[in-house]
Coordinates of C-alpha atoms and ligand atoms in Angstrom, one line a residue:
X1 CA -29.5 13.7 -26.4
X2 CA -26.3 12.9 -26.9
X3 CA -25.3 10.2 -29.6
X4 CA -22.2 8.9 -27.9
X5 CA -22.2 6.0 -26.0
X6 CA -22.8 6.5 -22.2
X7 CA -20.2 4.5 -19.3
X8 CA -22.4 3.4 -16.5
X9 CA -20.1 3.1 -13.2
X10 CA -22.4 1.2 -11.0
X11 CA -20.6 1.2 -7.3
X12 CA -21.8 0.0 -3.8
X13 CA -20.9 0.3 -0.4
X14 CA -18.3 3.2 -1.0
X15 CA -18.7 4.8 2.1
X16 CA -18.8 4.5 5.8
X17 CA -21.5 5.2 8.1
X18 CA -21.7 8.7 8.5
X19 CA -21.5 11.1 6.6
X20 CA -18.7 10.4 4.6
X21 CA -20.2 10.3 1.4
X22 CA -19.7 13.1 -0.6
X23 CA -15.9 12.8 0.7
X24 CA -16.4 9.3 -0.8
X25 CA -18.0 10.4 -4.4
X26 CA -15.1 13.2 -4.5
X27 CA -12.3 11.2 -4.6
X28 CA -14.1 8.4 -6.7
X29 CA -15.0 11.2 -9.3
X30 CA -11.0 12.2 -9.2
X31 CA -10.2 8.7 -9.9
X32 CA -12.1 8.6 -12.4
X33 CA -11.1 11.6 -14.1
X34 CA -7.1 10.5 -13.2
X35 CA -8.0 7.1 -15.0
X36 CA -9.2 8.8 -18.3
X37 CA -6.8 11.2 -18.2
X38 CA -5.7 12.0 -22.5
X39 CA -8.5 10.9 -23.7
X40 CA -9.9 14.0 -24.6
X41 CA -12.9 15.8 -22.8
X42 CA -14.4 13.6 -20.3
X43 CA -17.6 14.9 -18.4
X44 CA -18.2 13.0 -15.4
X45 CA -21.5 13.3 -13.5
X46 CA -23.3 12.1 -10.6
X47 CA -27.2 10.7 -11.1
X48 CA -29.4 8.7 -9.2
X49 CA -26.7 6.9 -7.0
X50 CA -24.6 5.8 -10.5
X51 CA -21.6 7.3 -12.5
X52 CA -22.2 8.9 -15.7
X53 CA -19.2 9.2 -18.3
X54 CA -19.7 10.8 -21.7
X55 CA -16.2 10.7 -24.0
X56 CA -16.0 13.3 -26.7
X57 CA -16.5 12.0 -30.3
X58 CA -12.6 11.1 -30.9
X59 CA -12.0 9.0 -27.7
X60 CA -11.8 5.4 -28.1
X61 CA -14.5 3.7 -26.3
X62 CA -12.7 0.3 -26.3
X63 CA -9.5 2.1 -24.6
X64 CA -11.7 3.9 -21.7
X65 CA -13.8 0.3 -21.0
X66 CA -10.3 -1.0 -20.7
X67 CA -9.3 1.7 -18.0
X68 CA -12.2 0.9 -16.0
X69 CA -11.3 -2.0 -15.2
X70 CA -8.6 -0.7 -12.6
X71 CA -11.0 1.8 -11.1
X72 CA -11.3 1.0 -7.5
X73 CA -15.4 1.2 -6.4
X74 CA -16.6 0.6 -9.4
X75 CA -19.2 -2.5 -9.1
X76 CA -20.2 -3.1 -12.6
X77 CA -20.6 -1.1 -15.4
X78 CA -22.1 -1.0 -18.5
X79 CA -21.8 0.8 -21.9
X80 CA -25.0 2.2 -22.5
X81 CA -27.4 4.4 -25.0
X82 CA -28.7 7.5 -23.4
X83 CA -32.3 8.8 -24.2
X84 CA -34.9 10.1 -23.4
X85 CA -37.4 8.9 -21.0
X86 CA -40.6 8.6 -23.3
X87 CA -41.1 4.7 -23.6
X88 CA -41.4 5.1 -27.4
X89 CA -38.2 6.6 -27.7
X90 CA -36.9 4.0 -25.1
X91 CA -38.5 0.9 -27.5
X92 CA -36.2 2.9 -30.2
X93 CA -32.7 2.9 -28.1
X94 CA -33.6 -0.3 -27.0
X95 CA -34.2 -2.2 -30.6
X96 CA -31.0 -0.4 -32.3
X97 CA -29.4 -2.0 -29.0
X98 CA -30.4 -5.3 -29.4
X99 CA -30.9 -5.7 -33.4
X100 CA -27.2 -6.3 -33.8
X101 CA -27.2 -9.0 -31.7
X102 CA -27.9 -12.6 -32.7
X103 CA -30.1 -14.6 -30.1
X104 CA -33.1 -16.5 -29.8
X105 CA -34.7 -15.4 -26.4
X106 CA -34.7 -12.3 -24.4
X107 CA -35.7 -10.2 -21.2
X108 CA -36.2 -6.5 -20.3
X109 CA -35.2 -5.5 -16.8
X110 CA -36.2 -1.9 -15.9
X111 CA -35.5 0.0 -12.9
X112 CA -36.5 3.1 -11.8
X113 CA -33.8 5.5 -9.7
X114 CA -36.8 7.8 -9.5
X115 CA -39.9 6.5 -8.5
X116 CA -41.9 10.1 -9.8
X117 CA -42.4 8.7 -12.8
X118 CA -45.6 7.6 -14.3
X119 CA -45.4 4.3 -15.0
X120 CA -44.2 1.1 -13.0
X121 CA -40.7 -1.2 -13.7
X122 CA -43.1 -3.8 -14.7
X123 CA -45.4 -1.7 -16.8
X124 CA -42.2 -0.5 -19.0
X125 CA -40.5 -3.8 -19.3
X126 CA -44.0 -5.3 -20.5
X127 CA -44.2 -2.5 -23.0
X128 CA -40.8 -2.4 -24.1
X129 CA -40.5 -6.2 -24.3
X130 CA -43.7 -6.2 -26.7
X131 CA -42.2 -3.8 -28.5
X132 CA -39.0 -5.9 -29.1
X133 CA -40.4 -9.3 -29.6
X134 CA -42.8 -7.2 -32.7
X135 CA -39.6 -5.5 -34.1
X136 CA -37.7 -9.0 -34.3
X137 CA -40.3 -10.6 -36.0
X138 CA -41.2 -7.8 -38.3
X139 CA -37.5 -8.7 -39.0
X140 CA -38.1 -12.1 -39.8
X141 CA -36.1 -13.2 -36.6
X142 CA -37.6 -16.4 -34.7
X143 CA -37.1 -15.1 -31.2
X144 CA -39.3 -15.4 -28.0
X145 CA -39.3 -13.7 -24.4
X146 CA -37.4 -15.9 -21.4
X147 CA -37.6 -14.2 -18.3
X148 CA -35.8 -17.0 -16.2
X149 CA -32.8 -17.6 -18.6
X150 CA -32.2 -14.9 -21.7
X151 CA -29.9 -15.0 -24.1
X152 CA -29.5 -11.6 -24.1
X153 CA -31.0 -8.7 -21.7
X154 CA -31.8 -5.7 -22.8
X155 CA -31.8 -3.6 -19.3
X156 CA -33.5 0.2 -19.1
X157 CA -32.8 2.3 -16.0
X158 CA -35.0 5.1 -15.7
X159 CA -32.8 8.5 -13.7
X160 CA -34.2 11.6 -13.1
X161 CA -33.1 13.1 -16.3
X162 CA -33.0 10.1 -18.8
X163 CA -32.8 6.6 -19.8
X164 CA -29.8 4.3 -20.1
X165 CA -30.1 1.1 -21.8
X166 CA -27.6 -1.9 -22.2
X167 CA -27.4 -5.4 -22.5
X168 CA -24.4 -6.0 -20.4
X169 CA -23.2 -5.6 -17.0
X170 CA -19.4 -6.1 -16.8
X171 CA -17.9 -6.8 -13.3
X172 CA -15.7 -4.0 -12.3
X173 CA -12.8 -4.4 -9.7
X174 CA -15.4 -3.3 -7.2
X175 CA -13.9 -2.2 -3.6
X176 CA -13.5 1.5 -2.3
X177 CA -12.4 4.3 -4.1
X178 CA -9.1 4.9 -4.3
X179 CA -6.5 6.5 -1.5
X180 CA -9.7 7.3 0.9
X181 CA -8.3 4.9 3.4
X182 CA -5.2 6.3 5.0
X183 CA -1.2 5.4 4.1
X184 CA 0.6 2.1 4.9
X185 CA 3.7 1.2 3.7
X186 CA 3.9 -2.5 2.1
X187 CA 7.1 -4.6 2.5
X188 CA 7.2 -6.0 -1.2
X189 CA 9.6 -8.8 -1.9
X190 CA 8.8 -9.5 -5.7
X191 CA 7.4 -13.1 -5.1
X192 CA 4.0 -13.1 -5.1
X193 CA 2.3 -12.8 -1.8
X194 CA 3.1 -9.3 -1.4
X195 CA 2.3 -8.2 -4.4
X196 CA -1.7 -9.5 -3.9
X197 CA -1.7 -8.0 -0.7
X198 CA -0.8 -4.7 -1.6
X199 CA -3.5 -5.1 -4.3
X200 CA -6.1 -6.0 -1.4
X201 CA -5.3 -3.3 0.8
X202 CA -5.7 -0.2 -2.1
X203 CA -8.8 -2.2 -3.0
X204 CA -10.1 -1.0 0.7
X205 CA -8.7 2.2 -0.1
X206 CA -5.2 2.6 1.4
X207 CA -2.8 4.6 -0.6
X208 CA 0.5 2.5 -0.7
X209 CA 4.1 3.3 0.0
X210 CA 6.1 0.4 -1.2
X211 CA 9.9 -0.8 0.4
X212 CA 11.8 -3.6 -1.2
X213 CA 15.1 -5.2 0.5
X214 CA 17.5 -6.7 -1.8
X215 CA 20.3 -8.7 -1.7
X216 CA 23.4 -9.0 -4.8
X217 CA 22.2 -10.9 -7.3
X218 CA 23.6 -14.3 -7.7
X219 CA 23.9 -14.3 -11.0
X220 CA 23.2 -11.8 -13.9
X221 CA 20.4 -10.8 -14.6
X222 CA 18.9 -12.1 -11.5
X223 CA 18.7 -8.8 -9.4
X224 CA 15.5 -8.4 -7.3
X225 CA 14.6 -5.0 -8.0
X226 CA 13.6 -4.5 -11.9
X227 CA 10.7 -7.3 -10.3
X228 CA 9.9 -5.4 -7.7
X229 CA 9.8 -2.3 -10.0
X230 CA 7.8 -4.1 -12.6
X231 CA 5.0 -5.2 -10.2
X232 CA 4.8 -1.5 -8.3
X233 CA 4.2 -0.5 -11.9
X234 CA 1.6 -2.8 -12.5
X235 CA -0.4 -1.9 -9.5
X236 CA 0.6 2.2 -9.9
X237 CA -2.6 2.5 -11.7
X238 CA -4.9 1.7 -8.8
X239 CA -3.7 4.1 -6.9
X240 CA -2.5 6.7 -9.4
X241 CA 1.1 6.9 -7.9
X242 CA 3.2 5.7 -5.9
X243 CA 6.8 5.7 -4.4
X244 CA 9.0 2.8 -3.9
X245 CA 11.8 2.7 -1.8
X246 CA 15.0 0.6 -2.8
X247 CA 17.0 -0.4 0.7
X248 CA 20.4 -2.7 0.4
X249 CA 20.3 -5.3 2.9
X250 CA 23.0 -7.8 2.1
X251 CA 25.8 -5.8 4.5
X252 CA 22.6 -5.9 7.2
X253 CA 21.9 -9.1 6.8
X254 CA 25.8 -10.0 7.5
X255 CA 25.4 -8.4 10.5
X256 CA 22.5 -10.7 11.6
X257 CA 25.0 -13.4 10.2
X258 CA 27.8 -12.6 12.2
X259 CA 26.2 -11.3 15.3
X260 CA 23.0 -13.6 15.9
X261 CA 22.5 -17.9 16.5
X262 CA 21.7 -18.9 13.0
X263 CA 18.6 -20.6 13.5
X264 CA 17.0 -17.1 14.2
X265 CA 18.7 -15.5 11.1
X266 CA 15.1 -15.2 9.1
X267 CA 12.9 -13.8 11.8
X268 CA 15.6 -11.5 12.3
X269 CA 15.8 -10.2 9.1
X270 CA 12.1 -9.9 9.0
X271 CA 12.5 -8.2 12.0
X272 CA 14.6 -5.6 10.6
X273 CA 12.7 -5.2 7.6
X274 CA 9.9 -4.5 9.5
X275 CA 11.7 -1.8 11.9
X276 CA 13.2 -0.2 8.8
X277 CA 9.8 -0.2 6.8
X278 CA 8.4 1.6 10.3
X279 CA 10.3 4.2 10.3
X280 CA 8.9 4.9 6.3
X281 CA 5.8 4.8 7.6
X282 CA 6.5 7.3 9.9
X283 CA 8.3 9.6 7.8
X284 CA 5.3 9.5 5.3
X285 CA 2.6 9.3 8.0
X286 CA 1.2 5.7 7.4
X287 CA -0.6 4.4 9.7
X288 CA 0.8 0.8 9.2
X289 CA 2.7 -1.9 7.3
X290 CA 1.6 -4.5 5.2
X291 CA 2.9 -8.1 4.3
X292 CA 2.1 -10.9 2.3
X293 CA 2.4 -13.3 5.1
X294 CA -0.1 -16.5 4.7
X295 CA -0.5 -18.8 7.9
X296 CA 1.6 -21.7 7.9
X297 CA 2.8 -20.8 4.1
X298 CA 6.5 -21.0 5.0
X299 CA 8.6 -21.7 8.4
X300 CA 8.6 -17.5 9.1
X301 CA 4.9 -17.9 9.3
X302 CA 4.0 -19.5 12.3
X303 CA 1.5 -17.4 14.2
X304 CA 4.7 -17.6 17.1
X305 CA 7.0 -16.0 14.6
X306 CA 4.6 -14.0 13.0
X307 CA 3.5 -12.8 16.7
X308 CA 7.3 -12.6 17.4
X309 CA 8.6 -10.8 14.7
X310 CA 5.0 -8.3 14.6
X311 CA 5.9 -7.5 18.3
X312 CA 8.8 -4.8 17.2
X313 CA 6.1 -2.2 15.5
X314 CA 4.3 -0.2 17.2
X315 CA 2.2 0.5 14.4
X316 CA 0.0 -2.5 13.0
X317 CA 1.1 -4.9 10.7
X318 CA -1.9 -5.3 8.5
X319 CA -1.3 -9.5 7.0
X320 CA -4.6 -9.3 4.5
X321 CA -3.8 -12.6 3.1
X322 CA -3.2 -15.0 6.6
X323 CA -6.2 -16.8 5.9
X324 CA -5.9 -17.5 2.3
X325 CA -4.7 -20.7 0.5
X326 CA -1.8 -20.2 -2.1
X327 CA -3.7 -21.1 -4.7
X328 CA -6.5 -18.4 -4.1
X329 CA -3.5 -16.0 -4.2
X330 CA -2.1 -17.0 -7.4
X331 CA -5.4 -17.0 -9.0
X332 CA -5.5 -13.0 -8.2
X333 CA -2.0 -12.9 -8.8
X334 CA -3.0 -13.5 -12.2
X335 CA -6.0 -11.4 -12.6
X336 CA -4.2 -8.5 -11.3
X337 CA -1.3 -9.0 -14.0
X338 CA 1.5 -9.9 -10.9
X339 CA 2.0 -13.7 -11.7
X340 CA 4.2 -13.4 -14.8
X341 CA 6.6 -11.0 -13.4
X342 CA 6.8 -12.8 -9.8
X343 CA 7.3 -15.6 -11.5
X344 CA 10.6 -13.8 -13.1
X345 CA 13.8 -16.0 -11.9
X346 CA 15.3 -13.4 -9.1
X347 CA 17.6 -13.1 -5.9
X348 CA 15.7 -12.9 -3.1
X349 CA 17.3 -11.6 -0.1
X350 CA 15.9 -13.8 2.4
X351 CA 17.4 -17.8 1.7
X352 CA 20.7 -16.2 1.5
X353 CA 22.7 -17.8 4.7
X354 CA 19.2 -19.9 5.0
X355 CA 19.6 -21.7 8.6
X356 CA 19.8 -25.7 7.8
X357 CA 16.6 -25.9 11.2
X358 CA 15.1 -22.3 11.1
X359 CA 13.2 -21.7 14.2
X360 CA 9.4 -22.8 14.1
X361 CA 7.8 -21.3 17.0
X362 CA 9.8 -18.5 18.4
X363 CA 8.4 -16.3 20.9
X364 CA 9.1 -12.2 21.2
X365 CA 12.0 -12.4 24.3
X366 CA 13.4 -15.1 22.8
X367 CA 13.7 -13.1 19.8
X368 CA 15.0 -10.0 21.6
X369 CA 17.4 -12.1 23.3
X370 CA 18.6 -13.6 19.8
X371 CA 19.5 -10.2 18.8
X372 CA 21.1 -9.0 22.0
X373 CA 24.1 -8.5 20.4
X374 CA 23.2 -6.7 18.0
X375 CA 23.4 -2.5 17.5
X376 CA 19.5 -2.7 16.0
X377 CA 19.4 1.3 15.7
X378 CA 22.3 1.3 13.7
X379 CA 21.6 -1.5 11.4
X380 CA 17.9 0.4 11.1
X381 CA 19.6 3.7 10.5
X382 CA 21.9 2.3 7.7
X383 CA 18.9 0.7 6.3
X384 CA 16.8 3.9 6.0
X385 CA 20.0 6.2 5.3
X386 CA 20.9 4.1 2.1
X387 CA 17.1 3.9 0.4
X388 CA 16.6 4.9 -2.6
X389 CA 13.4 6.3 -3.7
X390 CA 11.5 6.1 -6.9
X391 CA 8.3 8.1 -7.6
X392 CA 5.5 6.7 -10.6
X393 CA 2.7 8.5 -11.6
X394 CA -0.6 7.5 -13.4
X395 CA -1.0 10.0 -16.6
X396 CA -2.6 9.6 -19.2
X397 CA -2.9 5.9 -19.1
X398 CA 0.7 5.5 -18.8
X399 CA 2.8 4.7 -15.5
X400 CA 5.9 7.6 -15.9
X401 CA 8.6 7.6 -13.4
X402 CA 9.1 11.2 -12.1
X403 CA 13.0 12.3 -12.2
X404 CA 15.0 11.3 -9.5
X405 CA 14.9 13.2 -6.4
X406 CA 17.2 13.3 -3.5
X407 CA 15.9 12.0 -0.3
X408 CA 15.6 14.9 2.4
X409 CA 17.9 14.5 4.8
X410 CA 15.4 14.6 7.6
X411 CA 14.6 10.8 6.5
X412 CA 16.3 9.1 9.1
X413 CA 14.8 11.5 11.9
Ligands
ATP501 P1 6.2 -13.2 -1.0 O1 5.5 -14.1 -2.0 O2 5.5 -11.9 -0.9 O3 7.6 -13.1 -1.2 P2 6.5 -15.4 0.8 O4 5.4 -16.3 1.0 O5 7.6 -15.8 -0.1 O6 5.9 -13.9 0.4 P3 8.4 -14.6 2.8 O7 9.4 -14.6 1.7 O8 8.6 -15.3 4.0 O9 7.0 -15.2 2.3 O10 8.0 -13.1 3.1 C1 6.9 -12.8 3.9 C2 6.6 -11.3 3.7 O11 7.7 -10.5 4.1 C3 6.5 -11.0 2.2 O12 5.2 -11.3 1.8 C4 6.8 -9.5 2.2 O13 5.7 -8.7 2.7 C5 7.9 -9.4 3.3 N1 9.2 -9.6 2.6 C6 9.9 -10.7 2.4 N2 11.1 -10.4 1.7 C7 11.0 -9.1 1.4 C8 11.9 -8.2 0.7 N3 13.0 -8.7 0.1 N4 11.5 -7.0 0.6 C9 10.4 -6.5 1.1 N5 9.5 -7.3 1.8 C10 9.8 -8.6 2.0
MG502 MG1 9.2 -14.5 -0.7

């Protein structure tokens, strides 16, 4: 058996009714491979409904537990001993397991993925558990059995070809595997709503285009899109690429300015922004948007103004945090890495010419009559005509920009 420590990848509901599933494990197993990418050899195999990773001898364990971490569908896992599945080698694996370990009381768990073999869970943790409590003692260690609350458990799960044993179970990010979903593209502003709502939707699986609109910074150093760049790069991983589009929209917004009754000014750039991000999702074939809007959060996120400004897709705007308070968010802002950079001091597009009584409760003709005025084809056309794109990739642990490449001129089609 081999002497290198096993990763478990424990996962649950990954996919849908139907059968889906080896589509499912597919694109989990590429993730995972994408994930642990330069870390030498890396065979990855399917047992008994879990994840088995064996590293070659030069890998760093430490550095591939820390990649797990951002695997999408991964439940828990554990770093385990392989072994055979004789008991007495198992009361082996499992004592050079625990002995390092300092505590006073302990538990075996056991489970069996396949029920063919001879003995019960019970039977094995009874034996193995005697064995343990015998081995400490011969050891001179005070230490006693506490099935309710262990200091330590020593778990043993029985698959059809050997036995794992561990002591931990570490949460993983859990969710679906990554990019089985479908495409959306996710309006991404650099504050930190967005950012966690992108990070919900590729946790159910949607691959992610990302658009940010940004205005001139006001001062230096203050521009809006090294943020947005930082935070795509911090949720690249996930998804093991992605491409962000930069679109200028101080001249657009001038034309709201100019053209439109003030009070309207934000819905109408939100408007736009959505229209423009559309017509990404189009060209990429997404099957939606997604924003950070949060009922109530801010004066743009009525349910009247999100219902009027959500009326000019056709395609769904997904809105994966409305229900969500703003502390929940920036609690998971932090967890995903997002709340530092967010919290970066930078221009964002959307105060600038900030109507003194923005409109509360606007509804969608009263909208359309706001920007009646307005050539909205044009504006959306200059909008998609002047993005620029930027292209990261996951390799080898490391988020690399790919050189730049011109848009096609079919874009704006
Ligand atoms: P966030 O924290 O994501 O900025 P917010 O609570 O500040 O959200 P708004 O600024 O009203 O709310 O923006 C609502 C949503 O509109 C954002 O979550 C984002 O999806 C989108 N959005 C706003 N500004 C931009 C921008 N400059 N570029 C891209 N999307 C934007
Ligand atoms: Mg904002």
């Amino acid at each position: 058996m081999n002497t290198m420590p096993v990763l478990v990848l424990h996962y649950h509901e990954m996919w849908l009714k139907g059968g889906n599933r080896s589509f499912f494990l597919h694109k989990f197993t590429d993730s995972i491979h994408q994930h642990l990418g330069g870390l030498g050899p890396v065979r990855v195999a399917h047992e008994d409904g879990r994840v088995l990773v064996t590293l070659g001898t030069e890998a760093s364990l430490a550095e591939a537990v820390e990649r797990v971490k951002r695997i999408f569908g991964v439940a828990h896992y554990s770093v385990a001993a392989e072994c055979g599945r004789d008991l007495a080698e198992v009361e082996q694996t499992a004592w050079a397991q625990l002995e390092p370990q300092l505590f006073r009381s302990f538990a075996v768990r056991a489970r069996r993925a396949d029920k063919t073999l001879p003995f019960k869970s019970a039977e094995a943790e009874r034996q193995i558990g005697r064995f343990l409590l015998d081995a400490a003692r011969a050891a001179g260690r005070e230490v006693s059995v506490n099935l309710n609350r262990p200091e330590v458990t020593c778990f043993v799960e029985f698959t059809r070809n050997r036995a794992l044993v561990f002591s931990e179970k570490i949460p993983g990010p859990g969710g679906m595997a990554a990019n089985t979903a479908g495409k959306l593209v996710c309006l991404l502003s650099g504050g930190y709503d967005s950012a966690v709502a992108a990070y919900r939707m590729m946790k159910r699986g949607a691959r992610l285009i990302f658009v940010h609109f940004h205005g001139v910074a006001a001062r230096v150093g203050e521009a809006s899109e090294p943020v947005a760049r930082d935070i795509v790069k911090t949720l690249v991983p996930y998804q093991g690429g992605a491409r962000l589009y930069l679109v200028p929209f101080y001249e657009l917004q001038r034309e709201i300015l100019l053209g439109a009754p003030e009070e309207y000014r934000i819905l109408l750039y939100r408007r736009l922004m959505l229209r423009i991000a559309e017509k990404l999702a189009y060209k990429h074939h997404a099957l939606g948007m997604v924003t950070g809007d949060s009922l109530a959060q801010v004066a743009s996120q009525t349910l009247h103004n999100m219902n009027a400004v959500g009326a000019v897709a056709r395609l769904p705007v997904y809105r994966p945090l409305v229900g969500m308070d703003k502390l929940e968010i920036l609690d998971l802002a932090r967890k995903i890495g997002t709340y530092d950079i967010s919290s970066e001091r930078f221009t964002d597009c959307c105060p600038v010419f900030m109507p003194r009584r923005p409109r509360l409760y606007a509804g969608v003709e009263e909208l359309d009559r706001a920007e009646q005025r307005l050539d909205i084809p044009s504006l959306v056309q200059r909008g998609v005509a002047a993005a620029k794109r930027e292209i990261y990739q996951f390799v080898d642990g490391k988020v690399v920009e790919e050189p730049h490449v011109p848009l096609p001129a079919s874009i704006g089609a």
